Structure formats: structure tokens, C-alpha cells
Short mmCIF file of C-alpha atoms and ligand atoms in Angstrom, two decimals:
data_model
loop_
_atom_site.label_atom_id
_atom_site.label_comp_id
_atom_site.label_asym_id
_atom_site.label_seq_id
_atom_site.Cartn_x
_atom_site.Cartn_y
_atom_site.Cartn_z
CA UNK A 1 2.37 -26.06 -13.27
CA UNK A 2 1.80 -22.26 -12.72
CA UNK A 3 -1.15 -20.32 -13.49
CA UNK A 4 -0.76 -17.12 -13.53
CA UNK A 5 -2.96 -14.18 -14.94
CA UNK A 6 -2.49 -10.94 -15.75
CA UNK A 7 -5.87 -9.16 -14.13
CA UNK A 8 -4.52 -5.31 -14.95
CA UNK A 9 -5.53 -5.88 -18.66
CA UNK A 10 -9.01 -6.74 -19.80
CA UNK A 11 -10.68 -8.56 -21.81
CA UNK A 12 -11.16 -9.04 -25.48
CA UNK A 13 -15.40 -9.66 -25.50
CA UNK A 14 -17.36 -9.09 -22.14
CA UNK A 15 -17.71 -11.35 -19.92
CA UNK A 16 -20.80 -10.48 -18.27
CA UNK A 17 -22.70 -9.46 -21.27
CA UNK A 18 -25.52 -11.96 -21.09
CA UNK A 19 -25.80 -10.93 -17.01
CA UNK A 20 -27.95 -7.69 -18.86
CA UNK A 21 -27.21 -3.93 -19.14
CA UNK A 22 -28.79 -3.36 -15.65
CA UNK A 23 -27.09 -6.30 -12.91
CA UNK A 24 -24.26 -5.73 -15.50
CA UNK A 25 -24.23 -1.85 -14.34
CA UNK A 26 -25.24 -3.18 -10.26
CA UNK A 27 -21.78 -4.85 -10.19
CA UNK A 28 -20.04 -1.73 -11.34
CA UNK A 29 -21.05 0.39 -8.53
CA UNK A 30 -20.78 -2.14 -5.69
CA UNK A 31 -17.68 -4.16 -3.77
CA UNK A 32 -16.97 -6.17 -6.16
CA UNK A 33 -15.49 -2.79 -9.30
CA UNK A 34 -13.00 -1.87 -6.27
CA UNK A 35 -11.95 -5.15 -5.51
CA UNK A 36 -11.70 -6.34 -9.68
CA UNK A 37 -9.78 -2.56 -10.74
CA UNK A 38 -8.37 -2.50 -6.36
CA UNK A 39 -6.83 -5.10 -5.05
CA UNK A 40 -6.47 -8.05 -7.90
CA UNK A 41 -4.89 -6.34 -10.18
CA UNK A 42 -1.65 -5.88 -6.64
CA UNK A 43 -2.38 -9.68 -5.19
CA UNK A 44 1.07 -11.46 -4.69
CA UNK A 45 0.89 -14.09 -6.55
CA UNK A 46 3.99 -13.46 -7.81
CA UNK A 47 5.62 -14.57 -4.68
CA UNK A 48 2.69 -17.34 -3.90
CA UNK A 49 4.38 -18.93 -6.89
CA UNK A 50 7.45 -19.67 -5.34
CA UNK A 51 5.99 -22.64 -4.02
CA UNK A 52 5.04 -24.27 -6.55
CA UNK A 53 6.63 -25.94 -10.27
CA UNK A 54 6.64 -24.13 -13.05
CA UNK A 55 6.48 -26.58 -15.45
CA UNK A 56 5.64 -29.80 -13.50
CA UNK A 57 2.83 -31.17 -11.49
CA UNK A 58 -1.21 -30.38 -11.81
CA UNK A 59 -1.92 -26.68 -13.48
CA UNK A 60 -2.77 -24.52 -9.76
CA UNK A 61 -6.14 -22.32 -9.79
CA UNK A 62 -5.26 -18.82 -10.48
CA UNK A 63 -3.27 -18.23 -8.16
CA UNK A 64 -4.45 -13.75 -7.78
CA UNK A 65 -7.96 -15.97 -7.83
CA UNK A 66 -6.89 -17.90 -4.48
CA UNK A 67 -5.16 -14.84 -3.00
CA UNK A 68 -8.94 -12.77 -3.72
CA UNK A 69 -11.19 -16.03 -2.31
CA UNK A 70 -9.02 -15.60 1.15
CA UNK A 71 -9.26 -11.86 1.37
CA UNK A 72 -13.21 -12.17 0.58
CA UNK A 73 -13.44 -15.24 3.00
CA UNK A 74 -12.13 -13.13 5.70
CA UNK A 75 -14.35 -9.68 4.77
CA UNK A 76 -17.62 -12.09 4.47
CA UNK A 77 -16.58 -14.14 7.94
CA UNK A 78 -17.34 -16.99 5.64
CA UNK A 79 -15.86 -20.45 7.06
CA UNK A 80 -14.17 -22.65 4.17
CA UNK A 81 -16.88 -24.50 2.83
CA UNK A 82 -18.80 -21.69 2.62
CA UNK A 83 -15.90 -19.90 0.71
CA UNK A 84 -15.47 -22.48 -1.72
CA UNK A 85 -18.78 -22.87 -2.88
CA UNK A 86 -18.75 -19.31 -3.62
CA UNK A 87 -16.65 -19.58 -5.10
CA UNK A 88 -18.71 -21.78 -7.05
CA UNK A 89 -21.66 -20.25 -7.73
CA UNK A 90 -21.62 -16.67 -6.00
CA UNK A 91 -21.46 -14.48 -9.91
CA UNK A 92 -20.97 -11.00 -7.78
CA UNK A 93 -17.86 -12.89 -6.55
CA UNK A 94 -16.77 -14.56 -10.56
CA UNK A 95 -17.10 -10.48 -10.99
CA UNK A 96 -14.88 -9.29 -8.00
CA UNK A 97 -12.24 -12.19 -8.73
CA UNK A 98 -11.90 -11.70 -12.41
CA UNK A 99 -13.16 -15.46 -13.10
CA UNK A 100 -11.71 -16.84 -16.84
CA UNK A 101 -11.91 -20.65 -16.50
CA UNK A 102 -14.23 -22.61 -15.22
CA UNK A 103 -10.51 -24.34 -13.81
CA UNK A 104 -10.70 -21.89 -11.79
CA UNK A 105 -13.67 -22.41 -9.88
CA UNK A 106 -13.55 -26.21 -9.09
CA UNK A 107 -11.64 -24.95 -4.98
CA UNK A 108 -11.67 -27.41 -2.20
CA UNK A 109 -11.53 -26.26 1.37
CA UNK A 110 -8.65 -28.38 1.20
CA UNK A 111 -7.27 -25.92 -1.32
CA UNK A 112 -7.54 -23.39 0.13
CA UNK A 113 -6.66 -24.20 3.49
CA UNK A 114 -3.56 -25.02 2.29
CA UNK A 115 -3.11 -21.74 0.54
CA UNK A 116 -3.97 -20.23 3.11
CA UNK A 117 -1.15 -21.49 5.56
CA UNK A 118 1.17 -20.53 2.70
CA UNK A 119 -0.02 -16.74 2.58
CA UNK A 120 0.79 -16.85 6.56
CA UNK A 121 3.90 -19.08 6.42
CA UNK A 122 5.51 -16.41 3.84
CA UNK A 123 3.77 -13.38 5.53
CA UNK A 124 2.30 -12.66 2.91
CA UNK A 125 -0.72 -11.36 4.16
CA UNK A 126 0.70 -7.93 5.81
CA UNK A 127 2.71 -7.20 1.81
CA UNK A 128 -1.22 -7.77 1.04
CA UNK A 129 -2.76 -5.38 3.55
CA UNK A 130 -0.40 -2.50 2.62
CA UNK A 131 0.06 -2.98 -0.65
CA UNK A 132 -3.97 -2.29 -1.67
CA UNK A 133 -4.46 -0.14 0.73
CA UNK A 134 -1.43 1.78 -0.30
CA UNK A 135 -2.88 1.38 -3.88
CA UNK A 136 -6.13 2.63 -2.62
CA UNK A 137 -5.24 6.11 -0.35
CA UNK A 138 -4.07 7.03 -4.09
CA UNK A 139 -6.70 6.16 -6.14
CA UNK A 140 -8.34 8.08 -4.12
CA UNK A 141 -5.56 10.23 -4.49
CA UNK A 142 -6.77 10.51 -0.17
CA UNK A 143 -4.96 13.49 2.33
CA UNK A 144 -3.36 10.71 4.84
CA UNK A 145 -1.91 14.06 6.95
CA UNK A 146 -4.71 13.32 9.50
CA UNK A 147 -4.95 10.39 11.24
CA UNK A 148 -6.54 8.44 14.80
CA UNK A 149 -5.40 5.63 16.94
CA UNK A 150 -7.78 3.27 19.20
CA UNK A 151 -6.98 -0.41 19.78
CA UNK A 152 -9.38 -2.84 21.30
CA UNK A 153 -9.33 -6.34 22.97
CA UNK A 154 -10.98 -9.38 21.07
CA UNK A 155 -11.02 -13.19 21.15
CA UNK A 156 -9.73 -15.94 19.07
CA UNK A 157 -12.21 -18.77 18.67
CA UNK A 158 -10.89 -20.28 21.59
CA UNK A 159 -12.88 -21.55 24.60
CA UNK A 160 -12.64 -20.48 27.35
CA UNK A 161 -10.63 -22.99 30.44
CA UNK A 162 -10.60 -23.13 34.26
CA UNK A 163 -6.74 -24.52 36.04
CA UNK A 164 -7.65 -27.61 35.85
CA UNK A 165 -9.14 -27.08 32.13
CA UNK A 166 -5.88 -26.20 30.76
CA UNK A 167 -4.59 -28.87 32.52
CA UNK A 168 -6.73 -31.59 31.14
CA UNK A 169 -6.46 -29.69 27.28
CA UNK A 170 -2.41 -29.12 27.44
CA UNK A 171 -2.53 -33.45 28.84
CA UNK A 172 -4.79 -34.80 26.79
CA UNK A 173 -2.84 -32.34 23.73
CA UNK A 174 0.55 -33.99 24.57
CA UNK A 175 -1.09 -37.33 23.65
CA UNK A 176 -3.13 -37.39 21.46
CA UNK A 177 0.67 -35.81 19.69
CA UNK A 178 1.65 -38.21 21.39
CA UNK A 179 0.02 -41.62 20.04
CA UNK A 180 0.23 -39.71 16.35
CA UNK A 181 4.50 -38.99 16.61
CA UNK A 182 5.73 -40.75 18.86
CA UNK A 183 3.21 -44.37 19.21
CA UNK A 184 6.44 -47.02 20.98
CA UNK A 185 6.79 -43.89 23.24
CA UNK A 186 2.84 -43.92 23.89
CA UNK A 187 2.07 -47.24 24.92
CA UNK A 188 4.16 -46.89 27.80
CA UNK A 189 1.35 -44.31 28.42
CA UNK A 190 -0.99 -46.03 31.95
CA UNK A 191 -4.86 -46.59 29.64
CA UNK A 192 -6.28 -45.39 32.70
CA UNK A 193 -4.30 -42.20 32.04
CA UNK A 194 -5.43 -41.80 28.33
CA UNK A 195 -8.94 -42.80 29.34
CA UNK A 196 -9.03 -39.77 31.50
CA UNK A 197 -7.52 -36.64 29.92
CA UNK A 198 -8.40 -38.11 26.46
CA UNK A 199 -11.13 -40.43 25.97
CA UNK A 200 -12.12 -38.29 29.09
CA UNK A 201 -14.35 -41.21 30.66
CA UNK A 202 -16.64 -40.39 33.10
CA UNK A 203 -16.37 -37.27 35.01
CA UNK A 204 -12.89 -37.23 33.57
CA UNK A 205 -11.36 -34.22 34.85
CA UNK A 206 -13.01 -32.09 33.07
CA UNK A 207 -17.41 -30.23 33.92
CA UNK A 208 -15.85 -30.03 37.61
CA UNK A 209 -18.00 -27.34 39.67
CA UNK A 210 -15.49 -24.42 41.10
CA UNK A 211 -15.89 -26.29 44.06
CA UNK A 212 -13.94 -28.71 43.59
CA UNK A 213 -11.69 -27.38 41.13
CA UNK A 214 -9.43 -27.38 44.58
CA UNK A 215 -9.36 -30.80 44.65
CA UNK A 216 -8.83 -32.03 40.43
CA UNK A 217 -5.63 -29.29 39.95
CA UNK A 218 -3.63 -30.42 42.38
CA UNK A 219 -3.58 -34.01 40.64
CA UNK A 220 -3.62 -32.43 37.01
CA UNK A 221 -0.52 -31.26 38.26
CA UNK A 222 0.98 -34.19 39.49
CA UNK A 223 0.44 -35.89 36.48
CA UNK A 224 1.85 -32.77 34.22
CA UNK A 225 5.18 -33.36 36.80
CA UNK A 226 5.41 -37.54 35.70
CA UNK A 227 4.70 -37.17 31.99
CA UNK A 228 7.19 -34.56 31.82
CA UNK A 229 10.39 -37.02 33.79
CA UNK A 230 9.07 -39.73 31.98
CA UNK A 231 9.44 -37.98 29.06
CA UNK A 232 12.22 -35.88 29.16
CA UNK A 233 14.99 -37.15 26.61
CA UNK A 234 13.08 -38.81 24.82
CA UNK A 235 12.00 -38.21 21.40
CA UNK A 236 8.67 -36.60 22.38
CA UNK A 237 11.53 -33.98 24.56
CA UNK A 238 11.18 -32.27 20.52
CA UNK A 239 7.15 -31.66 19.88
CA UNK A 240 5.43 -29.14 20.94
CA UNK A 241 2.43 -29.95 23.63
CA UNK A 242 5.74 -30.77 24.98
CA UNK A 243 6.83 -27.13 25.08
CA UNK A 244 3.19 -26.57 25.70
CA UNK A 245 3.24 -28.18 29.46
CA UNK A 246 6.80 -27.55 30.33
CA UNK A 247 5.62 -24.15 30.33
CA UNK A 248 2.40 -24.96 31.80
CA UNK A 249 4.45 -26.20 34.59
CA UNK A 250 7.00 -23.22 35.21
CA UNK A 251 4.29 -20.85 35.00
CA UNK A 252 1.89 -22.65 37.27
CA UNK A 253 3.66 -24.74 39.98
CA UNK A 254 6.37 -25.22 42.01
CA UNK A 255 8.95 -27.39 43.55
CA UNK A 256 9.81 -26.89 46.90
CA UNK A 257 13.89 -28.27 48.47
CA UNK A 258 12.23 -30.84 49.10
CA UNK A 259 10.13 -32.36 45.70
CA UNK A 260 7.00 -31.40 47.06
CA UNK A 261 4.00 -29.41 44.15
CA UNK A 262 2.58 -26.14 45.01
CA UNK A 263 0.31 -24.52 42.99
CA UNK A 264 0.78 -21.18 41.94
CA UNK A 265 -1.50 -18.45 43.86
CA UNK A 266 -3.49 -16.48 40.53
CA UNK A 267 -1.15 -13.02 42.18
CA UNK A 268 2.14 -15.99 41.24
CA UNK A 269 1.62 -15.73 37.84
CA UNK A 270 1.91 -13.68 35.02
CA UNK A 271 -0.53 -12.72 33.15
CA UNK A 272 1.27 -14.03 30.28
CA UNK A 273 0.93 -17.25 30.96
CA UNK A 274 -0.56 -19.95 28.87
CA UNK A 275 -4.96 -20.65 29.48
CA UNK A 276 -6.50 -22.79 26.54
CA UNK A 277 -3.27 -25.05 24.82
CA UNK A 278 -5.01 -24.42 21.77
CA UNK A 279 -3.85 -20.54 21.78
CA UNK A 280 -0.82 -20.49 23.35
CA UNK A 281 -0.45 -16.76 22.22
CA UNK A 282 -3.39 -15.00 23.97
CA UNK A 283 -3.13 -13.72 26.93
CA UNK A 284 -5.32 -12.36 29.81
CA UNK A 285 -5.82 -9.16 30.58
CA UNK A 286 -8.16 -8.04 34.62
CA UNK A 287 -9.88 -5.52 33.04
CA UNK A 288 -10.48 -6.91 29.27
CA UNK A 289 -9.81 -10.85 30.39
CA UNK A 290 -8.56 -13.15 27.51
CA UNK A 291 -7.39 -12.81 23.36
CA UNK A 292 -5.42 -10.39 22.02
CA UNK A 293 -5.39 -7.09 21.13
CA UNK A 294 -5.47 -5.16 17.60
CA UNK A 295 -4.72 -1.45 17.10
CA UNK A 296 -5.78 0.29 14.35
CA UNK A 297 -5.15 3.64 13.10
CA UNK A 298 -7.10 5.21 10.23
CA UNK A 299 -7.30 8.05 8.36
CA UNK A 300 -10.46 11.35 8.75
CA UNK A 301 -11.62 14.28 7.01
CA UNK A 302 -12.87 17.07 9.04
CA UNK A 303 -15.89 17.63 7.13
CA UNK A 304 -17.35 20.43 7.78
CA UNK A 305 -21.07 19.78 6.90
CA UNK A 306 -21.80 16.94 7.40
CA UNK A 307 -20.81 15.82 4.27
CA UNK A 308 -17.51 13.37 4.00
CA UNK A 309 -15.59 14.67 0.91
CA UNK A 310 -13.39 11.53 0.94
CA UNK A 311 -13.56 7.56 3.41
CA UNK A 312 -11.65 7.01 6.08
CA UNK A 313 -9.41 4.22 5.24
CA UNK A 314 -7.47 2.06 7.80
CA UNK A 315 -3.33 2.41 7.36
CA UNK A 316 -1.71 0.23 9.83
CA UNK A 317 -3.26 -2.45 12.16
CA UNK A 318 -1.46 -5.06 14.73
CA UNK A 319 -2.47 -7.48 17.03
CA UNK A 320 -0.79 -7.09 20.50
CA UNK A 321 -0.71 -9.65 23.40
CA UNK A 322 -3.30 -8.21 26.01
CA UNK A 323 -0.75 -7.13 28.56
CA UNK A 324 0.90 -4.90 25.88
CA UNK A 325 0.01 -0.98 26.84
CA UNK A 326 -2.04 1.09 24.51
CA UNK A 327 1.70 3.45 25.14
CA UNK A 328 3.81 1.03 23.12
CA UNK A 329 1.76 0.95 20.10
CA UNK A 330 2.70 4.25 18.89
CA UNK A 331 5.92 3.54 17.77
CA UNK A 332 5.82 0.86 15.73
CA UNK A 333 3.16 2.92 13.93
CA UNK A 334 4.46 5.30 13.77
CA UNK A 335 7.45 3.67 11.49
CA UNK A 336 4.72 1.85 9.63
CA UNK A 337 3.84 4.61 7.68
CA UNK A 338 5.83 6.05 7.79
CA UNK A 339 7.75 3.97 5.56
CA UNK A 340 5.13 3.45 3.33
CA UNK A 341 4.73 7.34 3.05
CA UNK A 342 1.29 7.28 4.01
CA UNK A 343 2.51 9.64 7.73
CA UNK A 344 -0.04 11.77 9.79
CA UNK A 345 0.76 15.28 10.73
CA UNK A 346 -1.44 14.72 13.63
CA UNK A 347 -2.20 12.21 15.63
CA UNK A 348 -5.79 12.28 17.36
CA UNK A 349 -5.79 9.05 20.17
CA UNK A 350 -6.65 8.75 23.90
CA UNK A 351 -4.78 9.31 26.98
CA UNK A 352 -2.19 6.21 26.96
CA UNK A 353 -0.83 6.94 23.55
CA UNK A 354 0.27 10.29 25.10
CA UNK A 355 2.84 9.26 27.32
CA UNK A 356 5.64 11.23 27.19
CA UNK A 357 8.35 9.59 25.16
CA UNK A 358 5.92 9.43 22.74
CA UNK A 359 5.18 13.73 21.84
CA UNK A 360 9.08 12.93 22.08
CA UNK A 361 9.30 10.85 19.84
CA UNK A 362 6.93 12.23 17.23
CA UNK A 363 7.53 16.09 17.60
CA UNK A 364 10.75 14.15 16.16
CA UNK A 365 9.58 12.64 13.16
CA UNK A 366 7.32 15.97 12.85
CA UNK A 367 4.24 14.64 13.89
CA UNK A 368 1.62 16.42 16.86
CA UNK A 369 0.18 13.76 19.26
CA UNK A 370 -3.00 14.63 20.20
CA UNK A 371 -3.98 12.83 23.29
CA UNK A 372 -4.89 14.43 27.13
CA UNK A 373 -2.95 14.47 29.27
CA UNK A 374 -3.74 11.28 32.45
CA UNK A 375 -5.75 14.61 34.95
CA UNK A 376 -3.40 15.08 38.51
CA UNK A 377 -3.69 12.74 41.39
CA UNK A 378 -6.74 13.42 43.18
CA UNK A 379 -9.21 14.92 40.06
CA UNK A 380 -11.60 13.72 40.35
CA UNK A 381 -11.79 14.17 44.24
CA UNK A 382 -12.38 17.89 43.86
CA UNK A 383 -8.65 19.03 45.13
CA UNK A 384 -6.82 21.58 43.74
CA UNK A 385 -3.36 21.25 42.67
CA UNK A 386 -0.95 23.35 40.34
CA UNK A 387 -3.44 23.68 37.95
CA UNK A 388 -5.01 25.99 39.77
CA UNK A 389 -2.41 28.14 41.27
CA UNK A 390 -0.60 31.34 38.69
CA UNK A 391 2.92 30.85 37.58
CA UNK A 392 4.56 33.63 35.94
CA UNK A 393 6.82 31.98 32.78
CA UNK A 394 9.51 30.63 34.23
CA UNK A 395 6.84 28.77 36.40
CA UNK A 396 7.25 30.18 39.79
CA UNK A 397 3.70 30.65 41.64
CA UNK A 398 2.45 33.95 41.86
CA UNK A 399 -1.22 33.81 42.97
CA UNK A 400 -2.73 31.08 44.84
CA UNK A 401 -6.25 29.69 44.31
CA UNK A 402 -8.40 32.78 46.86
CA UNK A 403 -5.79 35.24 44.66
CA UNK A 404 -2.70 35.26 48.16
CA UNK A 405 0.77 35.15 47.04
CA UNK A 406 3.59 33.43 48.32
CA UNK A 407 5.07 34.42 51.22
CA UNK A 408 7.77 33.29 49.13
CA UNK A 409 8.86 30.75 45.88
CA UNK A 410 12.29 29.57 44.41
CA UNK A 411 14.00 26.93 43.06
CA UNK A 412 16.83 24.02 43.28
CA UNK A 413 18.23 21.20 43.06
CA UNK A 414 15.65 21.11 39.78
CA UNK A 415 12.54 21.53 42.30
CA UNK A 416 10.63 24.67 42.58
CA UNK A 417 8.64 25.34 45.36
CA UNK A 418 5.92 28.01 47.08
CA UNK A 419 5.76 29.02 50.91
CA UNK A 420 2.38 30.73 52.25
CA UNK A 421 1.85 31.86 55.53
CA UNK A 422 0.20 29.23 58.11
CA UNK A 423 -2.34 31.69 59.45
CA UNK A 424 -3.45 32.70 55.68
CA UNK A 425 -3.98 28.89 54.93
CA UNK A 426 -5.79 28.23 57.94
CA UNK A 427 -8.35 30.96 57.81
CA UNK A 428 -8.54 29.72 54.05
CA UNK A 429 -12.35 29.05 52.80
CA UNK A 430 -10.61 25.96 49.98
CA UNK A 431 -7.73 24.39 53.25
CA UNK A 432 -9.41 21.35 52.69
CA UNK A 433 -9.05 21.00 48.43
CA UNK A 434 -5.52 22.71 49.51
CA UNK A 435 -2.28 21.24 50.01
CA UNK A 436 -0.94 24.50 51.55
CA UNK A 437 -4.37 24.51 54.04
CA UNK A 438 -4.10 20.75 54.69
CA UNK A 439 -0.28 21.45 55.09
CA UNK A 440 -1.70 24.44 57.33
CA UNK A 441 -4.42 21.85 59.60
CA UNK A 442 -1.50 19.26 60.32
CA UNK A 443 -0.29 22.21 61.81
CA UNK A 444 2.43 22.37 59.07
CA UNK A 445 4.25 24.91 57.08
CA UNK A 446 2.31 25.48 54.05
CA UNK A 447 4.32 25.13 51.18
CA UNK A 448 3.23 23.09 47.62
CA UNK A 449 6.57 22.30 45.36
CA UNK A 450 6.82 20.27 41.77
CA UNK A 451 9.88 19.95 39.09
CA UNK A 452 9.95 21.76 35.37
CA UNK A 453 8.43 18.57 34.09
CA UNK A 454 4.96 18.66 35.96
CA UNK A 455 5.17 22.55 34.77
CA UNK A 456 5.12 21.37 30.91
CA UNK A 457 2.43 19.05 32.08
CA UNK A 458 0.22 21.66 33.58
CA UNK A 459 0.74 23.72 30.34
CA UNK A 460 -0.31 21.23 28.54
CA UNK A 461 -3.24 19.86 31.02
CA UNK A 462 -4.04 23.74 31.10
CA UNK A 463 -4.71 23.32 26.63
CA UNK A 464 -6.45 21.02 27.07
CA UNK A 465 -9.17 22.49 28.53
CA UNK A 466 -8.85 25.83 24.90
CA UNK A 467 -11.88 24.63 21.96
CA UNK A 468 -8.23 24.56 19.87
CA UNK A 469 -7.81 21.86 21.21
CA UNK A 470 -11.28 20.14 21.71
CA UNK A 471 -11.66 21.00 18.76
CA UNK A 472 -9.57 18.83 17.78
CA UNK A 473 -9.41 15.46 19.54
CA UNK A 474 -13.29 15.48 18.63
CA UNK A 475 -12.43 13.48 15.93
CA UNK A 476 -10.59 10.71 17.78
CA UNK A 477 -14.44 9.19 18.36
CA UNK A 478 -14.94 8.87 15.30
CA UNK A 479 -12.90 5.88 15.23
CA UNK A 480 -14.51 4.23 17.50
CA UNK A 481 -17.63 3.76 15.02
CA UNK A 482 -14.50 2.04 12.61
CA UNK A 483 -13.89 -0.83 15.44
CA UNK A 484 -17.31 -1.19 16.25
CA UNK A 485 -17.75 -1.95 12.44
CA UNK A 486 -14.60 -4.62 12.40
CA UNK A 487 -16.31 -6.05 15.66
CA UNK A 488 -19.77 -6.34 14.26
CA UNK A 489 -20.17 -5.89 10.93
CA UNK A 490 -16.91 -7.51 9.67
CA UNK A 491 -16.99 -10.52 12.50
CA UNK A 492 -13.66 -9.09 14.33
CA UNK A 493 -15.86 -10.43 17.00
CA UNK A 494 -16.34 -13.08 17.12
CA UNK A 495 -13.42 -15.73 14.96
CA UNK A 496 -13.74 -19.05 13.30
CA UNK A 497 -9.03 -18.75 13.69
CA UNK A 498 -6.81 -19.11 16.78
CA UNK A 499 -2.54 -18.56 16.78
CA UNK A 500 -1.80 -15.67 16.54
CA UNK A 501 -0.54 -15.95 12.91
CA UNK A 502 -3.90 -16.87 11.73
CA UNK A 503 -6.11 -13.93 14.68
CA UNK A 504 -3.83 -11.35 12.29
CA UNK A 505 -3.99 -12.16 8.79
CA UNK A 506 -7.78 -12.05 9.89
CA UNK A 507 -7.47 -8.44 11.43
CA UNK A 508 -5.47 -7.22 8.19
CA UNK A 509 -7.95 -8.81 5.27
CA UNK A 510 -10.89 -7.79 7.66
CA UNK A 511 -9.22 -4.19 8.19
CA UNK A 512 -8.94 -4.39 3.91
CA UNK A 513 -12.42 -5.80 4.05
CA UNK A 514 -13.40 -2.38 5.10
CA UNK A 515 -11.40 0.25 3.39
CA UNK A 516 -12.20 -1.88 -0.08
CA UNK A 517 -16.84 -1.19 1.13
CA UNK A 518 -15.44 1.68 2.51
CA UNK A 519 -14.39 2.47 -0.75
CA UNK A 520 -17.41 1.74 -2.93
CA UNK A 521 -18.82 5.56 -3.27
CA UNK A 522 -15.94 7.45 -4.59
CA UNK A 523 -14.19 4.96 -6.52
CA UNK A 524 -17.33 3.53 -8.16
CA UNK A 525 -19.58 4.90 -11.29
S1 SF4 B 601 -4.79 27.13 51.56
FE1 SF4 B 601 -3.51 28.36 51.16
S2 SF4 B 601 -1.97 29.00 49.32
FE2 SF4 B 601 -4.30 27.08 49.25
S3 SF4 B 601 -5.82 28.30 48.26
FE3 SF4 B 601 -6.25 28.58 51.17
S4 SF4 B 601 -4.68 30.45 51.26
FE4 SF4 B 601 -4.20 29.95 48.90
#
């Protein structure tokens, strides 16, 4: 039976009067007031209610209270039992959740888990983040014309495994699922194999030293091939863990024409390969390690005198694969904020977001991307580039860095070129750093050639040295503080969940939590 209370209207009597004036005042000036006034009334309780019979069965806990508790769990990074305890005894939570009946305080770990599962399955976490953030932006009267974007790598609650460990865990997972779902098939498995991969008798296949890994890996791979052959075409083939075994075999093994099994070298494996069957969605990046990438976009205000007049509110978050470049994240972010009516006029981001395709797309939407352009080749080693040459309005070289005019400057087939006097370049002091001087030293004709697109890039690179650009770009750094708060304060860097759907829920609700905390000074008395 459904239980949905209307939290947008108050009660006839003051439920909190017994706390006394000072304690009530503290509650009214805290995150609990923002949560109660701006989060609770907007929770999609109606959507969640579709899972339940409106009349039959036991009455549900107030669905808004359940959804609120799922958000608070992420805001305070609590375990299920800590969350259930807070719902039962924490007065600040009761105030935030506008609890009106003792029956709403009697939640169990199991109830919390099953409601969270429904939230993930119905994608309600996305609606919760969007609708409540948009509501906060409206309540704050926030100007969203300036936003900034960045990404960070983070891990799920997943152990890092060696390659042997991945094989052992995947086989073990399959055998455990097989025992549960197809006990008759399970009886066909040699007890010695069960001992090794499930019960891990002795040292099993685990805990091997790196030096022993080379010997154990082929053995585990052979076992994987044997199990795949043994259960192909049986009821086990439809199991999720069988799919994981198949994926592992395809990603890490090869079979030659004679049927011999070969373990692929790390270079032959895709960076998307599964490294732990407990979280097959997580991916690997050579620089950042194993896990996911969080994309974060937030508003900012240019507070000249160090006084903040509005909070920075996270407008967009997404969980991507570690292998997806940041350049691919800007367009989906702009799509979403555009659809929600909170599109920025300026987005400040680092170099990777400023790809040409992103600039073109953003400009079509009326958005300016303020991001540094990739520097020219050999920029760091002090080599001279097109930026050091003087060009006229049509892109032709007028003067070289040493102040010499070219012998000729032409354009053909979409390319421009400038030729210099060989003797001038050979005697020039800059010859070791200039592309023309280097050619002269090699006995070649000193020549500089480039495309029209390079002329455009030069314009941007020169603009990026101006005070105007530096003033706009300096606001990008602020998003690092937001990411640090998400990771360290709201514990995104120490998640208790794994799997992309659960990780996405955690990121969205933690970002929403940060928005709530940041709104407190502006929305409370
Ligand atoms: S090497 Fe030639 S083109 Fe380069 S700076 Fe010297 S004179 Fe100018």
C-alpha cells in the first residue's frame, strides 16, 4: 500500500517546538533546512510509487523519506546500517526528511537496498540530480552564463587484481553462480577445480608472486577454455558470469590454427579490457589507472573583491570510461544543460576540451569555449614556430623572427609558404632554433610552409597570451576545489559501491549534496 506525503505544505502544529528556540534556529540555519525546503518536495516519489500497489500489501515507508535517505547516505558517505541508524535516531535527519510518523523511522538495511536498486533501475538518480539542481538554481536566482568544466579519475570499491587474479576471480564467480542457478550442471565440475578456484585450498591460484604469475596464467587460461567448452550450449550459457568468462577469454587469449592457446601480451589487449569481474564496466588508463572518469561542470561568479555573492553550483555530472577523452565530454554536457535551459554563454576548460570540433559545435549554440590551444611541436624545447613570424592579414609571412623579409611568399593547393635567402639563414644567430635556419644548415633551401588552419591556430595561440584571455581563463582553476571536495569531503575517492550504475548514482547524489551544502549560506536565515 502506498504512502506518499505532501512535503510542500506545512503541518498545523509545530513538531519541533520541544527542541527549544536555539536548537530549532540551528536546524533552520543548516543543510537540513535547505534539504527540507528545496530537496524533499521535488523528489520523484510518484515515479517510485509505480513499483507498488496503491491499495494492497503493507503500507510503504513515506517514499519521499526513502528517497531523501538515499541522497543523505551519499552526502555523508554512510554504510547501509549507519544510514538506517541515522534515520532511526538522528534529529537533524528527521528535520531534513520532514518525518511525520514513527513508522517512517523503521527502515531496515534490506528495505534501503531494495529501494536503491529501484532508483537505479528506473534511472531516478538522473531526475533527482537534474530537477533539484534546477530548483536550487531558480531559488538562488543564479546566473548560469559562466560555467567551467573538468574531469577526474576515481575508483569504485574494487580490488586491483593481477592478470592471474582476474582469471581466478572470473572462474570463481562463474562456479559460484553455477552452483546457485544450475546445481545439476555444477556437479559436472571436478571438485579439485572447485577447491582451487572457489574454496581456494592451500594457496589456490591466488597470492602468487609476480615471478610465479607467468606459470599460473597459462594454467588459469586453459581452465577458462575448458569451462567455456564444457558449458557452451547448456543452461549456464545464459548466465552473466559465463558472459564475463567469454569476454575475458576474447580479450586476453588467442587460439592458433593448431588449437594452441596463447596469452596475449599487454600491448595486444584493448585498454577497455576487464580487469576485475566484480566491476566489468571499469576501464584502464595508463596514466590514471583503473576506474572511471567523472565529468563535472559548474557555474562560477567573478567575485572581484573576494566576496562571494552566489555559490558555485554543479550543473552537470557524468561517468565515463577511463578510455574516453575529455574532448568527447563537452558536447553531451552542452546538450544536457541546453535542454534544461541553463546553457552557459562561456565555458572555461582545459586544453583537451578545446578541440576544434568542440569550438565549432559550441559556437553554433552561441557558447564561447575558453580553453588553451595545444602548443606547437617542440614548443617546450624552445624552438621557434609560426607564432614567432610576423604575418599579414592574409596569412603570408612578412618578417621572420630575426626581422628579415622572405625572398618570396606564395599560396598554393591550400598551403602557404615563405622562402628565405640561404646565406641569411646560414649566418643567423637563431638558425639552431628556427625551422628555416635548420634547413639552411643541412644545405637545403630555407622554407617555411603551413596551412590556413595553422594560421587560425596561430591567431588563437597569440590571443591566449593576452591579458584578456588570461583574465577569462583564470576562473578555470576554481573547479579543482570542487573536485577535491567531491573526492575528499563527500568521499567520491573512497566509494563503497562498484559497477557503473551504482557508481553513477553515487556521483550524482554526491554532486547534489555538494550543491545543497553550498546553498546553505544563501538559502537559510
Ligand atoms: S634562420 Fe632565417 S628565417 Fe629563421 S630567423 Fe634566422 S634569418 Fe629568419
